[in-house]
PDB file of C-alpha atoms in Angstrom:
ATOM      1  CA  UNK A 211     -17.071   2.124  16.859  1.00 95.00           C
ATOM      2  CA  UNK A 212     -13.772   2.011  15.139  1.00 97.00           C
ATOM      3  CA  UNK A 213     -11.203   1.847  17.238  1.00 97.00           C
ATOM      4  CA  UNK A 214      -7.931   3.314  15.909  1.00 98.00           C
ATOM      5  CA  UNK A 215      -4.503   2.187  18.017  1.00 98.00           C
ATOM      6  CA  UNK A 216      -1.361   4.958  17.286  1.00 98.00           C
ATOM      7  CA  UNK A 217       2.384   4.066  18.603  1.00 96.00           C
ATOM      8  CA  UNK A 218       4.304   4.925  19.695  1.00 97.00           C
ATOM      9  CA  UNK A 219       2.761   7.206  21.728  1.00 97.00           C
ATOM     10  CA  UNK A 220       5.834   9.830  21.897  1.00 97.00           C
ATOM     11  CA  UNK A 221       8.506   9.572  19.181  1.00 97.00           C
ATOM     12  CA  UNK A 222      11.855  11.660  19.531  1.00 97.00           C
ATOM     13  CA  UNK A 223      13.683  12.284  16.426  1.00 97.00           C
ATOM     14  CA  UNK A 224      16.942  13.862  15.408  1.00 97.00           C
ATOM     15  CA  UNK A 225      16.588  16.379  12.909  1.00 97.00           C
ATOM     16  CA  UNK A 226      17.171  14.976   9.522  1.00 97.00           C
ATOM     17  CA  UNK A 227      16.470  11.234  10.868  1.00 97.00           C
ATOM     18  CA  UNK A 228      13.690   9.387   9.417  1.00 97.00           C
ATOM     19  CA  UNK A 229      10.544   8.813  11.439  1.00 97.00           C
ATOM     20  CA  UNK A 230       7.345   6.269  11.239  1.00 98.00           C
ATOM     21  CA  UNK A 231       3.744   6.474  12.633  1.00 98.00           C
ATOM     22  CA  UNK A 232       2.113   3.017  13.300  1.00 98.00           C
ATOM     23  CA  UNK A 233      -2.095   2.828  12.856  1.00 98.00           C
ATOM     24  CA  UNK A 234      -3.525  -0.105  13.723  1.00 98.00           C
ATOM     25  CA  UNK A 235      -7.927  -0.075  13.563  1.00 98.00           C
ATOM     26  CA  UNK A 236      -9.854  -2.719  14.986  1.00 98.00           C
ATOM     27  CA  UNK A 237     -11.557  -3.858  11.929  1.00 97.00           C
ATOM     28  CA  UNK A 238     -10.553  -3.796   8.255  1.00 97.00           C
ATOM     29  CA  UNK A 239     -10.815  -0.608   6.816  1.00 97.00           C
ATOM     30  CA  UNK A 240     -11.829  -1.411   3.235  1.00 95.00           C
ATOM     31  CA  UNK A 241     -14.869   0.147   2.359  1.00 92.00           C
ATOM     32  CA  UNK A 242     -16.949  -2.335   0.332  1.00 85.00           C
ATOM     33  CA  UNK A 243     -16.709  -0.294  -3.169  1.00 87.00           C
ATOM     34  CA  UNK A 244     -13.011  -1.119  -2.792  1.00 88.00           C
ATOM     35  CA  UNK A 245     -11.863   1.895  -1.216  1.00 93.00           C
ATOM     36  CA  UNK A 246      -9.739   2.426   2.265  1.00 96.00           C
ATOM     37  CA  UNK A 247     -10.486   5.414   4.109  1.00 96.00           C
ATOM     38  CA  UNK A 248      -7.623   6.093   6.550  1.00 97.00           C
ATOM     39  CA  UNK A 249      -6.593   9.813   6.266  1.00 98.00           C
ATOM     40  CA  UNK A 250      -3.422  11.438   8.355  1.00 98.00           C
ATOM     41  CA  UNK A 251      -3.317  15.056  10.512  1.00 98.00           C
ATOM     42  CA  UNK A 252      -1.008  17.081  11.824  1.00 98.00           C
ATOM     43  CA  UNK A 253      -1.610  19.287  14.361  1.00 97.00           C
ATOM     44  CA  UNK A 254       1.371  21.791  15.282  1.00 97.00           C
ATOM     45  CA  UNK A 255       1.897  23.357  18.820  1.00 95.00           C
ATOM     46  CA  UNK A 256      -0.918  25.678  18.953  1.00 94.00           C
ATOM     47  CA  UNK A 257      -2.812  25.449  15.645  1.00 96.00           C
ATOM     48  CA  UNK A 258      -5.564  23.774  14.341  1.00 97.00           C
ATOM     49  CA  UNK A 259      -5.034  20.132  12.805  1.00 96.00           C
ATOM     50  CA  UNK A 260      -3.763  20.230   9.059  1.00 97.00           C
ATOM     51  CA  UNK A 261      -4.462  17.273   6.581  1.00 97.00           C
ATOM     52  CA  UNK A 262      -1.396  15.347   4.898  1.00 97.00           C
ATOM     53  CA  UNK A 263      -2.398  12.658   3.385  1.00 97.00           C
ATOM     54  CA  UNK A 264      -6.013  10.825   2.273  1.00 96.00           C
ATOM     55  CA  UNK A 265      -6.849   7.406   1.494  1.00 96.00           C
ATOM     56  CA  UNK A 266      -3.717   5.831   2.975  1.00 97.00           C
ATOM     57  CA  UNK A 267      -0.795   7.501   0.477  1.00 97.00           C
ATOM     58  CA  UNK A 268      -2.411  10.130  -1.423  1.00 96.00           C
ATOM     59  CA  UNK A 269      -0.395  13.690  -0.130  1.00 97.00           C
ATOM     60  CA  UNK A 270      -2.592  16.890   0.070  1.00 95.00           C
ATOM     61  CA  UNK A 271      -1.240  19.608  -2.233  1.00 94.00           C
ATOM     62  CA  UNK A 272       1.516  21.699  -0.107  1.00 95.00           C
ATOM     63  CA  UNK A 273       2.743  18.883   1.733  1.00 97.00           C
ATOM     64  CA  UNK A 274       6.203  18.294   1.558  1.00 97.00           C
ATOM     65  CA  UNK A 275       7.063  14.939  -0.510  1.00 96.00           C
ATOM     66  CA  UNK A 276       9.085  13.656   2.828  1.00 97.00           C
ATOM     67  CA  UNK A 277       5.867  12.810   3.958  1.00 98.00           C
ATOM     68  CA  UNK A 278       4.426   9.102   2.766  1.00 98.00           C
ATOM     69  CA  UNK A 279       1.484   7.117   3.821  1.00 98.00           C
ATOM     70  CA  UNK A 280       1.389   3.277   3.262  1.00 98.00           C
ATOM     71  CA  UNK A 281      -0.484   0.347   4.525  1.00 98.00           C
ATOM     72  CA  UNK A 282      -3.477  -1.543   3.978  1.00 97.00           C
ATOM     73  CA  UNK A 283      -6.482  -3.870   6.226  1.00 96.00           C
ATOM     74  CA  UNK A 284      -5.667  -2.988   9.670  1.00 98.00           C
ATOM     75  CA  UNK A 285      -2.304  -1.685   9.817  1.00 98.00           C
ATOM     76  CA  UNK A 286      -0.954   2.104   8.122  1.00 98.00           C
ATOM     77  CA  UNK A 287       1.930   3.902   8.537  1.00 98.00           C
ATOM     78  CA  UNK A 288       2.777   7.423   8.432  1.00 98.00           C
ATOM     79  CA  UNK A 289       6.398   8.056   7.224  1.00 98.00           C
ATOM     80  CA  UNK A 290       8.407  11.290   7.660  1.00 98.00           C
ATOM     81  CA  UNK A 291      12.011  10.551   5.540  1.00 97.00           C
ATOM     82  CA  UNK A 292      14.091  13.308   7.093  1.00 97.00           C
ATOM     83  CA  UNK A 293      12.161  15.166   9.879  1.00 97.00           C
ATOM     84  CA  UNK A 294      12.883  18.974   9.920  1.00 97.00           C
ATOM     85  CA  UNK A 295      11.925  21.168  12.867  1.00 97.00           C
ATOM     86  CA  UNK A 296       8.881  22.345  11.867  1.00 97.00           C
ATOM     87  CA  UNK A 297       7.453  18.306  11.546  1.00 98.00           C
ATOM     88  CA  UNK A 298       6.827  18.895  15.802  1.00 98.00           C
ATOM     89  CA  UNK A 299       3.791  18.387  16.567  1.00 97.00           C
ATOM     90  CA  UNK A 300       1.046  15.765  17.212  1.00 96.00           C
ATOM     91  CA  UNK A 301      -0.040  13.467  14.558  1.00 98.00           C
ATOM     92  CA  UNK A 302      -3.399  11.655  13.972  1.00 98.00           C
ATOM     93  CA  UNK A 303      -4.645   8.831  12.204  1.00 98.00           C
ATOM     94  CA  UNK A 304      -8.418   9.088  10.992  1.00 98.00           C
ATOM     95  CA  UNK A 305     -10.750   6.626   9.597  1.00 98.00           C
ATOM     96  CA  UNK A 306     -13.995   7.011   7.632  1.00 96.00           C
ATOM     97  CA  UNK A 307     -14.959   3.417   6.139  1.00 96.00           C
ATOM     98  CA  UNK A 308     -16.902   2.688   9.261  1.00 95.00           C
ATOM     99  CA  UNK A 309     -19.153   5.576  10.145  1.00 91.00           C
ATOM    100  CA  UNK A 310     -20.728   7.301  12.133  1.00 92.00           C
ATOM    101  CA  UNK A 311     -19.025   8.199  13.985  1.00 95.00           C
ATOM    102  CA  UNK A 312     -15.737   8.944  11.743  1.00 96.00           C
ATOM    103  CA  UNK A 313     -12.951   8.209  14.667  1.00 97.00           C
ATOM    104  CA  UNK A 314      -9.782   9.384  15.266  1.00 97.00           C
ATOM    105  CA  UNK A 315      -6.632   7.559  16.599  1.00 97.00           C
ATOM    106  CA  UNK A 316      -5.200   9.180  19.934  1.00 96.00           C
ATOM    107  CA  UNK A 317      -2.121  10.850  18.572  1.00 96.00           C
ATOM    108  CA  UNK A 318       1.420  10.181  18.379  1.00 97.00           C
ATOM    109  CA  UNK A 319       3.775  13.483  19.622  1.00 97.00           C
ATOM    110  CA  UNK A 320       6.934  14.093  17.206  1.00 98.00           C
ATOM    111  CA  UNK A 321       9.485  15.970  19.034  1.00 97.00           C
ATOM    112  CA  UNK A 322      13.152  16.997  18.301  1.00 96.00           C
ATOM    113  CA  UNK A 323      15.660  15.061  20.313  1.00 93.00           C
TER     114      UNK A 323
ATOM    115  CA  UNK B 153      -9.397  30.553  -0.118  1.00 92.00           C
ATOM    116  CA  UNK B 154     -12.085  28.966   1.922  1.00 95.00           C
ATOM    117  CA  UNK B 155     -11.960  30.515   5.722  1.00 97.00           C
ATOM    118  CA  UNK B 156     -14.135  29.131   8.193  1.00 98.00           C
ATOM    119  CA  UNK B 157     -14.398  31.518  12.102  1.00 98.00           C
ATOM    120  CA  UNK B 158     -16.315  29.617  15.049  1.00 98.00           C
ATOM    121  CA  UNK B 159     -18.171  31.947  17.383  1.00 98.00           C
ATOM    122  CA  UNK B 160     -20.064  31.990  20.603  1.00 97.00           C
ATOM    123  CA  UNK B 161     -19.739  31.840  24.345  1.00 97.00           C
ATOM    124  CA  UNK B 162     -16.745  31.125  25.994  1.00 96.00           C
ATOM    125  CA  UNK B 163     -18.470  30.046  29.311  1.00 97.00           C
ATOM    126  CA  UNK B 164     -21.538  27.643  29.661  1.00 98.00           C
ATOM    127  CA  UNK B 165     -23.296  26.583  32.738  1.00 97.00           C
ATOM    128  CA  UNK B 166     -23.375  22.898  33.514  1.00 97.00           C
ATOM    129  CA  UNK B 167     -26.894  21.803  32.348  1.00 97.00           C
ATOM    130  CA  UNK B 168     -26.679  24.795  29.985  1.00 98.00           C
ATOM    131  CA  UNK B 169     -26.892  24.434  26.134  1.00 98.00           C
ATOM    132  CA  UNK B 170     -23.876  25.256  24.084  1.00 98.00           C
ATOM    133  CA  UNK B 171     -24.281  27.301  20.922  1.00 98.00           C
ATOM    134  CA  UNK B 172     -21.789  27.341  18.453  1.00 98.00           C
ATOM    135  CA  UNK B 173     -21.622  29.262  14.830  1.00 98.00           C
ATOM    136  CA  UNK B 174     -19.185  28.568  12.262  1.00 98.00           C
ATOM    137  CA  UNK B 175     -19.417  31.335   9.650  1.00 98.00           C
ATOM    138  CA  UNK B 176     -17.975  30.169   6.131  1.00 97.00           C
ATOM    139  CA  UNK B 177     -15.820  33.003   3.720  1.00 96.00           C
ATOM    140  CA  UNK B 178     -14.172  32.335   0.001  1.00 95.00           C
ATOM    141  CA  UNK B 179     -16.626  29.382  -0.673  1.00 94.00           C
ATOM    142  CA  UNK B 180     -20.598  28.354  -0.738  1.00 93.00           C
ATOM    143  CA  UNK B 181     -22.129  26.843   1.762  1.00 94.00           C
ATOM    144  CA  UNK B 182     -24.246  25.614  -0.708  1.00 91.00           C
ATOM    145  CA  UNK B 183     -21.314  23.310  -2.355  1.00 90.00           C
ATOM    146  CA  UNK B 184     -21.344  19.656  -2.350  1.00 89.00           C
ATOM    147  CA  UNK B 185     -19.501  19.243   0.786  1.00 93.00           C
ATOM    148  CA  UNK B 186     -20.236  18.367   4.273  1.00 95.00           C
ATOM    149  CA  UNK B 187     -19.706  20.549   7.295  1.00 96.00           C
ATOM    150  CA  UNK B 188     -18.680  19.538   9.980  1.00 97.00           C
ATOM    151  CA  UNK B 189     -17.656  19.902  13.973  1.00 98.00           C
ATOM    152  CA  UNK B 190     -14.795  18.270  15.663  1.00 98.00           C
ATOM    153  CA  UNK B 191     -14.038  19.198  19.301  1.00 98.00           C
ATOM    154  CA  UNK B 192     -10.658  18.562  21.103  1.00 97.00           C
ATOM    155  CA  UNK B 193     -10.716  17.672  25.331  1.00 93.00           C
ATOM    156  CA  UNK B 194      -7.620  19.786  26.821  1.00 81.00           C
ATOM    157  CA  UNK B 195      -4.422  17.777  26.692  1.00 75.00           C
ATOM    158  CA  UNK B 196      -6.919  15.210  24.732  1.00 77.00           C
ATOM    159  CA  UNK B 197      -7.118  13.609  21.058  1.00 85.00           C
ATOM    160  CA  UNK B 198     -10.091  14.304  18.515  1.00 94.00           C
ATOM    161  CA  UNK B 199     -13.437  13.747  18.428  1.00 97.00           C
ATOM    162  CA  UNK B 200     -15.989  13.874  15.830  1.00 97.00           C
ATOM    163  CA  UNK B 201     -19.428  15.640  16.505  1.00 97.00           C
ATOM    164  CA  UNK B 202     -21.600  15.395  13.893  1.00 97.00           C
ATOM    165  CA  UNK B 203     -22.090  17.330  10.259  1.00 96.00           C
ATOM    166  CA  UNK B 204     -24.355  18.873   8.114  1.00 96.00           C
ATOM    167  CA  UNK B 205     -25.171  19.113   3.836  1.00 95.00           C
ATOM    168  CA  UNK B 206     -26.405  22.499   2.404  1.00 94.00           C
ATOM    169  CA  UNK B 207     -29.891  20.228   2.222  1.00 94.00           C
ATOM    170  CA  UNK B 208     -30.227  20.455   5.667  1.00 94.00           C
ATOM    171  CA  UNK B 209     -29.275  16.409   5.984  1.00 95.00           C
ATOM    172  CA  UNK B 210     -27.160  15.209   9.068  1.00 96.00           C
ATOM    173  CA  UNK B 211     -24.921  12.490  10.221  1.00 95.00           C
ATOM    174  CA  UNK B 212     -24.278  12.699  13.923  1.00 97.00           C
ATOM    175  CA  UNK B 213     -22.207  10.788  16.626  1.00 97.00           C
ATOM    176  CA  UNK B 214     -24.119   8.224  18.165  1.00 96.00           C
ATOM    177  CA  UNK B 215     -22.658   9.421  21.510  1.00 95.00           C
ATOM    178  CA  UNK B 216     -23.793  12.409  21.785  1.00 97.00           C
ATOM    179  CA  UNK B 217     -26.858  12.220  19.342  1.00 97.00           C
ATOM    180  CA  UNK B 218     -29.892  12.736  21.921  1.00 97.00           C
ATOM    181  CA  UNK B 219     -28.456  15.890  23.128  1.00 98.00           C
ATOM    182  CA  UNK B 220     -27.131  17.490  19.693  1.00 98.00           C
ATOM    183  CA  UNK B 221     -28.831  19.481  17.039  1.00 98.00           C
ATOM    184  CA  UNK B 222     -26.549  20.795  13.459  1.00 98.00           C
ATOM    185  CA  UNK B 223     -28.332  23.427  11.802  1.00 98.00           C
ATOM    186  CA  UNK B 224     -27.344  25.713   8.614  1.00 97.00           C
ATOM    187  CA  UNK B 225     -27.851  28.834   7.500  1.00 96.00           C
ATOM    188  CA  UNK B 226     -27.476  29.252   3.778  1.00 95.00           C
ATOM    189  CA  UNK B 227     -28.594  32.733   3.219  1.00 95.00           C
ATOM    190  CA  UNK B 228     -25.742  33.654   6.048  1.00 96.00           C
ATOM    191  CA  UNK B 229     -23.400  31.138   4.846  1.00 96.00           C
ATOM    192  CA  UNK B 230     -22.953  29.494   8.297  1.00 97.00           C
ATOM    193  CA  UNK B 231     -23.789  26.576   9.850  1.00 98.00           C
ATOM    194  CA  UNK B 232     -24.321  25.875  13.810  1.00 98.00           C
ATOM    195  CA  UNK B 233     -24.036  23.460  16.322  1.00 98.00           C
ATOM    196  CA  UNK B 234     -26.611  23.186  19.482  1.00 98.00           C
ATOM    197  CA  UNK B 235     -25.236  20.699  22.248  1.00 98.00           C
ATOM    198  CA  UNK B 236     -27.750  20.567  25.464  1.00 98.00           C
ATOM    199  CA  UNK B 237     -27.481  19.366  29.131  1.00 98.00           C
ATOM    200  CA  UNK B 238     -23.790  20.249  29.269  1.00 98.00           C
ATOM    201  CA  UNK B 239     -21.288  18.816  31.962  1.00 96.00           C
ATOM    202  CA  UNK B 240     -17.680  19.038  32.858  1.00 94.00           C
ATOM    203  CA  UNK B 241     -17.356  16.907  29.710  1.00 94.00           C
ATOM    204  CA  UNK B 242     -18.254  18.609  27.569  1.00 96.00           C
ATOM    205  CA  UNK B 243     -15.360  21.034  27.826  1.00 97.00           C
ATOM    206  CA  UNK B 244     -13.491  21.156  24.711  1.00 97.00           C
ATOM    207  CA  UNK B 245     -11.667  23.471  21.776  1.00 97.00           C
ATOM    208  CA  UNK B 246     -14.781  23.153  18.953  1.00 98.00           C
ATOM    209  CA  UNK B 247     -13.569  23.163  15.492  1.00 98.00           C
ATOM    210  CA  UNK B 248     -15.695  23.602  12.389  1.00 98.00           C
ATOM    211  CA  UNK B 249     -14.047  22.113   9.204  1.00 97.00           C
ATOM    212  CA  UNK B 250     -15.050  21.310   5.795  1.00 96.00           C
ATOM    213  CA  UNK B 251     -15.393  17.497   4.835  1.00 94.00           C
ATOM    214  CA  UNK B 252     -13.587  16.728   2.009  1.00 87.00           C
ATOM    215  CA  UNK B 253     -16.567  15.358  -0.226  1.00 75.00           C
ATOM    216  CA  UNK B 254     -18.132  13.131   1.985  1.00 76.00           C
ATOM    217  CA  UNK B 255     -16.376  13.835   4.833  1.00 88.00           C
ATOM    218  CA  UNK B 256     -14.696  10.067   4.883  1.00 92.00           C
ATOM    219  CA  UNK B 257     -11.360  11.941   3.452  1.00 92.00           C
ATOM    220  CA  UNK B 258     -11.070  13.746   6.405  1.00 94.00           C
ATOM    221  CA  UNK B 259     -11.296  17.802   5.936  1.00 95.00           C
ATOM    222  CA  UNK B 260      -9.127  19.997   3.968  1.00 93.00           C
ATOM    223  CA  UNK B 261     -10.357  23.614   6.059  1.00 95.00           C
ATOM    224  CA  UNK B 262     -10.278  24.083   9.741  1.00 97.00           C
ATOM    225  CA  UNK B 263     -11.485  26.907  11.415  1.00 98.00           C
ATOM    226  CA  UNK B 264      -9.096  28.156  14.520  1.00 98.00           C
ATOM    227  CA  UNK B 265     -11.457  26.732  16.937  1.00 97.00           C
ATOM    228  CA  UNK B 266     -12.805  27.942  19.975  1.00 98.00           C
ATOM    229  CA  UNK B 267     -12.526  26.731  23.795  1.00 97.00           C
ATOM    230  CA  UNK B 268     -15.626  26.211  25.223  1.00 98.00           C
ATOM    231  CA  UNK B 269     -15.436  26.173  29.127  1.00 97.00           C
ATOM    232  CA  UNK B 270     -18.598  24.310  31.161  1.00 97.00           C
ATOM    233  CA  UNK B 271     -18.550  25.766  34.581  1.00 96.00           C
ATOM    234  CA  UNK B 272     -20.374  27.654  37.096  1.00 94.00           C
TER     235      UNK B 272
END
């Protein structure tokens, strides 16, 4: 299986400060037709886990444009430009190049400093 | 607006099988999309279970493929999820969602999930 590595594990922010997810998988996640699947989540206190972005930058309608995927291979990053309070919450990296079984990374918790 | 609702017991017996429903509203089951169930440990990340086409094909994880059956429903809309020989570990929030296509996009609907408790 895929193995998907988040840091930092916990990541304090002050409101308005920029923040960055790091996803690291154990294998390449380029899909042999060229595509990468690595897909982002966010799951707020208490709800059910929201998608944000697909495909390593592509932002799912209704997301707020402070929110920016990058990366490529191994390494991805989820980027929050100026968090706002309702950003807290746990965030998850996903891959599906290298399936079954689609895996998940094991979360990185945004909180307000 | 696609709404998914999971239902069933909230209380299995160890050895027990867990039965899940996900019933699907504002959309066809019958769509080109695969459904699918993800369950959450307490206090733990995300793991995927296994999913199901309107054509009654599956994709399943490997770990827990000898003990899992996904079903659907199309003339009720819903889909299902058997899992048998249930332990402590099995404990979990189960979430149905809708794959995104294929499912390797991740899934754009989430159901509110329900917490499934193995104990005696």
């Amino acid at each position: 299986d895929v193995v998907l590595t988040q840091s930092p594990l916990s990541l304090p922010v002050t409101l308005g400060q920029p923040a960055s997810i790091s996803c690291r998988s154990s294998q390449s996640l380029v899909h042999s037709a060229g595509n990468t699947y690595l897909n982002w989540f966010q799951q707020r206190p208490g709800q059910s886990p929201r998608r944000l972005i697909y495909k390593v930058f592509n932002r799912d309608s209704g997301v707020p444009d402070r929110f920016s995927g990058s990366g490529s291979g191994t390494d991805f990053t989820l980027n929050i430009s100026r968090v706002e309070a309702e950003d807290v919450g746990v965030y998850y990296c996903m891959q599906g190049t290298h399936w079954p079984p689609l895996t998940f990374g094991g979360g990185t918790k945004v909180e307000i400093k | 607006q696609v709404q998914l609702q999971e239902s069933g017991p909230g209380l299995v017996e160890p050895s027990g099988t867990l039965s899940l429903t996900c019933a699907v509203s504002g959309g066809s089951i019958s769509s080109s999309h695969w459904w699918t169930w993800i369950r959450q440990s307490p206090g733990k990340g995300l793991e995927w279970i296994g999913e199901i086409l309107h054509s009654g094909d599956t994709n399943y994880n490997p770990s827990l493929k000898s003990r899992l059956t996904i079903s659907v429903d199309k003339s009720r809309n819903q889909f299902s999820l058997k899992l048998t020989s249930v332990t402590a570990a099995d404990t979990a929030m189960y979430y149905c969602a809708r794959g995104y296509g294929d499912s390797r996009q991740g899934f754009d609907y989430w159901g509110r999930g329900i917490l499934v408790t193995v104990s005696s």
